[in-house]
Amino acid sequence: MMSSKLADKFLELRRTHRFEKKEDGFTEIQFLELFQSELSTFPSNDIVELSYQISNFIKYFKMTPIIPFKLISETNFLTSLYSLFMNDSLSYQFLTNITYILGIFIGPKNVECDIPFYSEESFIHRLIYFLQLPISPQYSIPTNVEPINNLVIQTINLLVYFFINHPNGKQIIFSYNINIIFEKQLMVSNNTKLISFASNFLIQILPFISNSEEKEFVISLVSNLIKTTNDTHSLTHLLNCLFLCMSENEQARIFLVSEGICEKCSEVIKNIKDIGNFTPWITIHAIKILALVGNVGNNDELTLLMNSNCFHSLFTYKYSFLDLSPTLRIDIDAFSPVCSFISGLILKNNELINSLFLDNNIIQHICNVINTGPFDKKICSMSVISSVIEIKNIQMYNIIIECNVISSILPLMSDASRELTHLFILFLNNLLDSFHGSLELLQNSGILNIFDSIYNEIDENCLEEFELTIKRFSE
């Protein structure tokens, strides 16, 4: 049976008309060549050259899927970087970039080596110093405000990784009272971005706070933040941070759902609909949170999600996010998580939820997108169709047939990249395995002619599977 990963793939391949595969970036050998070349003169005594070096290192790390951390640790790179990290003469922008790189080495990708200085007292005190910059005299200088905020945010990101991944991270955070800095200083900041990132950190450490009074205090801080933050700018940052936190931490997701994050997202979506027919980032973040809960939430979370009025907010209040009306500005960044929300809930195969989709003609709307919508939305909608096929829901399948969607799906194969064509092949095989009569339906839709037209474009890695699929239609 096709796994839900296939539905996810249709959502991922949505950016360009032909959905070309993205450039993979640097191989390990390419990375090492570039890294060693840059390292030979690092750190430069010339401040401009040093800036280029730091920027290049960041680029190399970002564009290398598998970073050879152990090999890097055997060079003088980290020692040099640490000396820069402790240098008070460097600008806040420099320190922000250096802190970003140090965060990579304590992040989830590094499972190869330990970094000794991460446990040193001087390193911890340096992080604390950065966190307290917003209450320092330097912060009163207008030109320092944004650079300091950026440095503090990068420091918070590093501390999240430090707390999660360092063997003694939890003990160090609490023994140095870093949690108190977040609770008493950053959470009462006037800067909404700082508050959003600070709340992310507090949610991460919440299960490990032993003092019951402090735990209740943190819960009240976060809960109050969710309920009382209403201006668009602040909520945009907050929802983005909370989404990232929920994506990475199951306990954080469960906690936030229990504190009413789904209701807040539904409220945000309705409020933006009241303003106009467009989808700003705040709406997109809200939809992504609802989709995340719909895909991976447990039964209790699912109940809270469905009680949050999210269905009404997305599909029946004022207009539906599946509507193709030219008067609506629903771009692909909003449409994609809506499809993820639908496909995730369909895969739950819950009778009440399925009836909700059927009663409100959601499958018909998805079929309409595939029949008449733009190419990128067609591909996103395929995630929903794939989910219907996977759970073998005959009522939804009959709607797909009645809407003549198959005749719209097949031509997409002629206009797809090799990777996307492979997904269609998997989809067709699953369709054949799931529903009686689908073979004749596909044959009557001219599937063999389409196979002939794309044969030469099939990737060698899936050619055998493609030929076996053709054989199923020829027998």
Coordinates of N, CA and C in Angstrom, one line a residue, residues 228-397:
T228 N -3.7 36.7 24.3 CA -3.8 38.1 24.3 C -3.1 38.8 23.2
T229 N -2.2 38.1 22.5 CA -1.5 38.7 21.3 C -2.4 38.8 20.2
N230 N -2.7 40.0 19.7 CA -3.7 40.2 18.7 C -3.2 41.0 17.5
D231 N -2.2 41.8 17.6 CA -1.8 42.6 16.5 C -1.1 41.7 15.5
T232 N -1.3 42.0 14.2 CA -0.8 41.1 13.1 C 0.7 40.9 13.1
H233 N 1.4 41.9 13.3 CA 2.9 41.8 13.3 C 3.4 40.9 14.4
S234 N 2.9 41.1 15.6 CA 3.3 40.2 16.7 C 2.9 38.8 16.5
L235 N 1.7 38.6 16.1 CA 1.2 37.2 15.9 C 1.9 36.5 14.8
T236 N 2.3 37.2 13.8 CA 3.0 36.6 12.7 C 4.3 35.9 13.2
H237 N 5.1 36.7 14.0 CA 6.3 36.1 14.6 C 6.0 35.0 15.5
L238 N 5.0 35.2 16.4 CA 4.7 34.2 17.4 C 4.2 32.9 16.8
L239 N 3.3 32.9 15.8 CA 2.8 31.7 15.2 C 3.9 30.9 14.5
N240 N 4.8 31.7 13.8 CA 5.9 31.0 13.1 C 6.8 30.3 14.1
C241 N 7.2 31.0 15.2 CA 8.0 30.3 16.2 C 7.3 29.1 16.8
L242 N 6.0 29.3 17.1 CA 5.3 28.2 17.7 C 5.2 27.0 16.8
F243 N 5.0 27.3 15.5 CA 4.9 26.2 14.5 C 6.2 25.4 14.5
L244 N 7.3 26.1 14.4 CA 8.7 25.5 14.4 C 8.9 24.6 15.6
C245 N 8.5 25.2 16.8 CA 8.6 24.5 18.0 C 7.8 23.2 18.0
M246 N 6.5 23.3 17.6 CA 5.6 22.2 17.6 C 6.1 21.1 16.6
S247 N 6.7 21.5 15.5 CA 7.2 20.6 14.5 C 8.3 19.7 15.0
E248 N 9.1 20.3 15.9 CA 10.3 19.6 16.4 C 10.1 18.9 17.7
N249 N 9.1 19.3 18.5 CA 9.0 18.8 19.9 C 7.5 18.3 20.1
E250 N 7.4 17.0 20.2 CA 6.0 16.5 20.4 C 5.3 17.0 21.7
Q251 N 6.1 17.0 22.8 CA 5.5 17.5 24.0 C 5.1 19.0 23.9
A252 N 5.9 19.7 23.2 CA 5.5 21.2 23.0 C 4.3 21.3 22.2
R253 N 4.1 20.4 21.2 CA 2.9 20.4 20.4 C 1.7 20.1 21.2
I254 N 1.8 19.0 22.0 CA 0.7 18.6 22.9 C 0.3 19.7 23.9
F255 N 1.3 20.3 24.5 CA 1.1 21.4 25.4 C 0.3 22.6 24.8
L256 N 0.8 23.0 23.6 CA 0.3 24.2 22.9 C -1.2 23.9 22.5
V257 N -1.4 22.7 22.0 CA -2.8 22.4 21.6 C -3.7 22.4 22.8
S258 N -3.2 21.9 24.0 CA -4.0 22.0 25.2 C -4.3 23.4 25.7
E259 N -3.4 24.3 25.3 CA -3.5 25.7 25.7 C -4.3 26.6 24.7
G260 N -4.9 25.9 23.7 CA -5.8 26.6 22.8 C -5.1 27.2 21.5
I261 N -4.0 26.6 21.1 CA -3.4 27.2 19.9 C -4.3 27.0 18.7
C262 N -5.0 25.9 18.6 CA -5.9 25.7 17.4 C -7.0 26.7 17.4
E263 N -7.6 27.0 18.5 CA -8.6 28.0 18.6 C -8.1 29.4 18.1
K264 N -6.9 29.7 18.6 CA -6.2 30.9 18.2 C -6.0 31.0 16.7
C265 N -5.5 29.9 16.1 CA -5.3 29.9 14.7 C -6.6 30.0 13.9
S266 N -7.7 29.4 14.3 CA -8.9 29.5 13.7 C -9.4 31.0 13.7
E267 N -9.2 31.6 14.9 CA -9.6 33.0 15.1 C -8.8 33.9 14.2
V268 N -7.5 33.6 14.0 CA -6.7 34.4 13.2 C -7.1 34.4 11.7
I269 N -7.4 33.1 11.3 CA -7.9 32.9 9.9 C -9.2 33.7 9.6
K270 N -10.1 33.7 10.5 CA -11.4 34.4 10.3 C -11.1 35.9 10.3
N271 N -10.3 36.4 11.2 CA -10.0 37.8 11.3 C -9.4 38.3 10.0
I272 N -8.5 37.6 9.5 CA -7.8 38.0 8.2 C -8.9 37.9 7.1
K273 N -9.8 37.0 7.1 CA -10.8 36.9 6.1 C -11.7 38.1 6.2
D274 N -11.9 38.6 7.4 CA -12.7 39.8 7.5 C -12.1 41.1 6.9
I275 N -10.8 41.1 6.8 CA -10.0 42.2 6.3 C -10.1 42.2 4.8
G276 N -9.9 41.1 4.2 CA -9.9 41.0 2.7 C -9.6 39.7 2.2
N277 N -9.6 39.5 0.8 CA -9.5 38.3 0.2 C -8.0 38.0 -0.2
F278 N -7.2 37.9 0.8 CA -5.8 37.6 0.6 C -5.2 36.8 1.7
T279 N -4.0 36.2 1.5 CA -3.4 35.3 2.5 C -2.0 35.8 2.9
P280 N -1.9 36.6 3.9 CA -0.6 37.0 4.4 C 0.1 35.9 5.2
W281 N 1.3 36.1 5.6 CA 2.1 35.1 6.3 C 1.4 34.6 7.6
I282 N 0.7 35.5 8.3 CA 0.1 35.1 9.5 C -0.9 34.1 9.3
T283 N -1.7 34.2 8.2 CA -2.7 33.1 7.8 C -2.0 31.8 7.5
I284 N -0.9 31.9 6.7 CA -0.2 30.7 6.3 C 0.4 30.0 7.6
H285 N 1.0 30.7 8.5 CA 1.5 30.1 9.7 C 0.4 29.4 10.5
A286 N -0.8 30.1 10.6 CA -1.9 29.5 11.3 C -2.4 28.2 10.6
I287 N -2.5 28.2 9.3 CA -2.9 27.0 8.6 C -1.9 25.9 8.8
K288 N -0.7 26.2 8.8 CA 0.4 25.2 8.9 C 0.3 24.5 10.3
I289 N 0.0 25.3 11.3 CA -0.2 24.7 12.7 C -1.4 23.8 12.7
L290 N -2.5 24.2 12.1 CA -3.7 23.3 12.0 C -3.4 22.0 11.3
A291 N -2.6 22.2 10.2 CA -2.3 21.0 9.3 C -1.4 20.1 10.1
L292 N -0.4 20.6 10.8 CA 0.5 19.8 11.6 C -0.3 18.9 12.6
V293 N -1.2 19.6 13.4 CA -2.0 18.8 14.4 C -2.8 17.8 13.7
G294 N -3.4 18.2 12.5 CA -4.3 17.2 11.8 C -3.5 16.0 11.3
N295 N -2.2 16.2 11.0 CA -1.4 15.1 10.5 C -0.8 14.2 11.6
V296 N -0.3 14.8 12.6 CA 0.5 14.0 13.6 C -0.1 14.0 15.0
G297 N -1.2 14.8 15.2 CA -1.8 14.9 16.6 C -2.4 13.5 17.1
N298 N -2.4 13.4 18.4 CA -3.0 12.2 18.9 C -4.5 12.4 19.0
N299 N -5.2 11.4 19.6 CA -6.7 11.5 19.6 C -7.2 12.7 20.4
D300 N -6.6 13.0 21.5 CA -7.0 14.2 22.3 C -6.8 15.4 21.5
E301 N -5.6 15.5 20.8 CA -5.3 16.7 20.0 C -6.3 16.8 18.9
L302 N -6.7 15.7 18.3 CA -7.6 15.7 17.2 C -9.0 16.2 17.6
T303 N -9.4 15.8 18.8 CA -10.6 16.3 19.4 C -10.6 17.8 19.6
L304 N -9.5 18.3 20.1 CA -9.4 19.8 20.3 C -9.3 20.5 19.0
L305 N -8.7 19.9 18.0 CA -8.6 20.5 16.7 C -10.0 20.7 16.1
M306 N -10.8 19.6 16.1 CA -12.1 19.6 15.5 C -13.0 20.5 16.3
N307 N -12.8 20.7 17.6 CA -13.6 21.6 18.4 C -13.2 23.1 18.3
S308 N -12.2 23.3 17.5 CA -11.6 24.7 17.5 C -12.3 25.6 16.4
N309 N -13.3 25.0 15.7 CA -14.0 25.7 14.6 C -13.1 25.9 13.4
C310 N -12.0 25.1 13.3 CA -11.1 25.3 12.2 C -11.7 25.0 10.8
F311 N -12.6 24.0 10.8 CA -13.2 23.6 9.5 C -14.0 24.8 9.0
H312 N -14.8 25.5 9.9 CA -15.6 26.6 9.5 C -14.7 27.8 9.0
S313 N -13.6 28.0 9.7 CA -12.7 29.1 9.4 C -12.0 28.8 8.0
L314 N -11.7 27.6 7.7 CA -11.0 27.3 6.4 C -11.9 27.2 5.2
F315 N -13.1 26.7 5.4 CA -13.9 26.3 4.3 C -15.3 26.9 4.1
T316 N -15.9 27.4 5.2 CA -17.2 27.9 5.1 C -17.4 29.4 5.5
Y317 N -16.5 29.9 6.2 CA -16.6 31.3 6.6 C -16.2 32.2 5.5
K318 N -17.1 33.0 5.0 CA -16.9 34.0 3.9 C -16.5 33.3 2.6
Y319 N -15.4 32.6 2.5 CA -15.0 31.9 1.3 C -14.1 30.7 1.7
S320 N -14.0 29.8 0.8 CA -13.1 28.6 1.0 C -11.8 28.8 0.4
F321 N -10.8 28.2 1.1 CA -9.4 28.3 0.6 C -9.2 27.4 -0.6
L322 N -10.2 26.6 -1.0 CA -10.2 25.8 -2.2 C -10.9 26.5 -3.3
D323 N -11.4 27.6 -3.1 CA -12.1 28.4 -4.2 C -11.1 28.9 -5.2
L324 N -11.4 28.8 -6.5 CA -10.5 29.2 -7.5 C -11.0 30.6 -8.1
S325 N -11.9 31.3 -7.4 CA -12.3 32.6 -7.9 C -11.2 33.5 -8.1
P326 N -11.1 34.2 -9.3 CA -10.0 35.2 -9.5 C -10.0 36.4 -8.6
T327 N -11.1 36.6 -7.9 CA -11.2 37.7 -6.9 C -10.5 37.4 -5.6
L328 N -10.1 36.1 -5.4 CA -9.4 35.7 -4.2 C -7.9 35.5 -4.5
R329 N -7.1 36.0 -3.6 CA -5.7 35.9 -3.7 C -5.2 34.8 -2.7
I330 N -5.4 33.6 -3.1 CA -4.9 32.4 -2.3 C -3.8 31.8 -3.1
D331 N -2.5 32.1 -2.6 CA -1.4 31.6 -3.3 C -1.0 30.2 -2.9
I332 N 0.0 29.7 -3.5 CA 0.3 28.3 -3.3 C 0.8 28.0 -1.8
D333 N 1.4 29.0 -1.2 CA 1.9 28.9 0.1 C 0.8 28.7 1.1
A334 N -0.4 29.2 0.8 CA -1.5 29.0 1.7 C -2.3 27.7 1.3
F335 N -2.4 27.5 0.0 CA -3.1 26.3 -0.6 C -2.5 25.0 -0.2
S336 N -1.2 25.0 -0.2 CA -0.5 23.7 0.1 C -0.7 23.2 1.5
P337 N -0.6 24.0 2.6 CA -1.0 23.5 3.9 C -2.4 23.2 4.1
V338 N -3.3 23.8 3.3 CA -4.7 23.4 3.4 C -4.9 22.0 2.9
C339 N -4.2 21.7 1.8 CA -4.3 20.3 1.2 C -3.6 19.3 2.2
S340 N -2.6 19.8 2.9 CA -2.0 18.9 3.9 C -2.9 18.7 5.1
F341 N -3.7 19.7 5.5 CA -4.7 19.6 6.5 C -5.7 18.5 6.1
I342 N -6.2 18.6 4.9 CA -7.3 17.7 4.4 C -6.7 16.3 4.3
S343 N -5.6 16.1 3.6 CA -5.1 14.8 3.4 C -4.7 14.1 4.7
G344 N -4.1 14.9 5.7 CA -3.8 14.3 7.0 C -5.0 13.8 7.7
L345 N -6.1 14.6 7.7 CA -7.3 14.1 8.4 C -8.0 13.0 7.7
I346 N -7.9 12.9 6.4 CA -8.4 11.8 5.6 C -7.7 10.5 6.0
L347 N -6.4 10.6 6.2 CA -5.6 9.4 6.5 C -5.9 8.9 7.9
K348 N -6.5 9.8 8.8 CA -6.9 9.3 10.1 C -8.1 8.3 10.0
N349 N -8.8 8.4 8.8 CA -9.9 7.5 8.5 C -10.9 7.5 9.6
N350 N -11.3 8.7 10.1 CA -12.2 8.8 11.2 C -13.6 9.0 10.6
E351 N -14.6 8.3 11.0 CA -15.9 8.3 10.3 C -16.6 9.7 10.4
L352 N -16.5 10.3 11.6 CA -17.1 11.6 11.7 C -16.4 12.7 10.9
I353 N -15.1 12.6 10.8 CA -14.3 13.6 10.0 C -14.6 13.4 8.5
N354 N -14.6 12.1 8.1 CA -14.9 11.8 6.7 C -16.3 12.3 6.3
S355 N -17.3 12.1 7.2 CA -18.6 12.6 6.9 C -18.6 14.1 6.8
L356 N -17.8 14.8 7.6 CA -17.7 16.2 7.5 C -17.2 16.7 6.1
F357 N -16.2 16.0 5.6 CA -15.6 16.3 4.3 C -16.7 16.0 3.2
L358 N -17.4 14.9 3.4 CA -18.5 14.6 2.4 C -19.6 15.5 2.4
D359 N -20.1 15.9 3.6 CA -21.2 16.8 3.7 C -21.0 18.2 3.2
N360 N -19.7 18.6 3.2 CA -19.4 19.9 2.8 C -18.7 20.0 1.4
N361 N -18.8 18.9 0.7 CA -18.3 18.8 -0.7 C -16.8 19.1 -0.9
I362 N -16.0 18.8 0.1 CA -14.6 19.1 0.0 C -13.9 18.3 -1.1
I363 N -14.3 17.1 -1.3 CA -13.7 16.3 -2.3 C -14.1 16.8 -3.7
Q364 N -15.3 17.3 -3.8 CA -15.7 17.9 -5.1 C -14.9 19.2 -5.4
H365 N -14.6 19.9 -4.3 CA -13.8 21.2 -4.5 C -12.4 20.8 -5.0
I366 N -11.8 19.7 -4.4 CA -10.5 19.3 -4.7 C -10.5 18.8 -6.2
C367 N -11.5 18.1 -6.6 CA -11.6 17.6 -8.0 C -11.7 18.8 -8.9
N368 N -12.4 19.8 -8.5 CA -12.5 21.0 -9.4 C -11.2 21.7 -9.6
V369 N -10.3 21.7 -8.5 CA -9.0 22.3 -8.7 C -8.2 21.5 -9.7
I370 N -8.3 20.1 -9.6 CA -7.5 19.3 -10.5 C -8.0 19.5 -11.9
N371 N -9.3 19.6 -12.1 CA -9.9 19.8 -13.4 C -9.6 21.1 -14.0
T372 N -9.6 22.2 -13.2 CA -9.6 23.5 -13.8 C -8.5 24.5 -13.2
G373 N -7.9 24.0 -12.2 CA -6.9 24.9 -11.5 C -5.6 25.0 -12.1
P374 N -4.7 25.9 -11.6 CA -3.3 26.0 -12.1 C -2.5 24.7 -11.7
F375 N -1.4 24.6 -12.4 CA -0.6 23.3 -12.3 C -0.1 23.1 -10.9
D376 N 0.4 24.1 -10.2 CA 0.9 23.8 -8.9 C -0.2 23.4 -7.9
K377 N -1.4 24.0 -8.0 CA -2.5 23.6 -7.2 C -3.0 22.2 -7.5
K378 N -2.9 21.9 -8.8 CA -3.3 20.5 -9.2 C -2.4 19.5 -8.4
I379 N -1.1 19.7 -8.4 CA -0.2 18.8 -7.8 C -0.4 18.7 -6.3
C380 N -0.7 19.8 -5.7 CA -1.0 19.8 -4.2 C -2.3 19.0 -4.0
S381 N -3.2 19.2 -4.8 CA -4.5 18.5 -4.7 C -4.4 17.0 -4.8
M382 N -3.3 16.6 -5.6 CA -3.1 15.1 -5.7 C -2.8 14.5 -4.4
S383 N -2.3 15.2 -3.4 CA -2.1 14.7 -2.1 C -3.4 14.2 -1.4
V384 N -4.4 15.0 -1.7 CA -5.8 14.6 -1.1 C -6.3 13.4 -1.9
I385 N -6.2 13.3 -3.2 CA -6.6 12.2 -4.0 C -5.9 10.9 -3.5
S386 N -4.6 11.1 -3.3 CA -3.7 10.0 -2.9 C -4.2 9.4 -1.6
S387 N -4.6 10.3 -0.7 CA -5.0 9.9 0.7 C -6.3 9.1 0.6
V388 N -7.2 9.6 -0.3 CA -8.5 8.9 -0.5 C -8.3 7.5 -1.0
I389 N -7.3 7.3 -2.0 CA -7.0 6.0 -2.5 C -6.4 5.1 -1.4
E390 N -5.6 5.7 -0.6 CA -4.9 4.9 0.5 C -5.9 4.3 1.5
I391 N -6.9 5.1 1.9 CA -7.8 4.6 2.9 C -9.0 3.8 2.3
K392 N -9.0 3.8 0.9 CA -10.0 3.0 0.2 C -11.4 3.4 0.5
N393 N -11.7 4.7 0.6 CA -13.0 5.2 0.9 C -13.8 5.2 -0.3
I394 N -14.8 4.3 -0.4 CA -15.6 4.1 -1.7 C -16.4 5.4 -2.0
Q395 N -17.0 6.0 -1.0 CA -17.8 7.2 -1.2 C -17.0 8.3 -1.9
M396 N -15.8 8.6 -1.3 CA -15.0 9.6 -1.9 C -14.5 9.2 -3.2
Y397 N -14.1 7.9 -3.4 CA -13.7 7.5 -4.7 C -14.7 7.7 -5.8

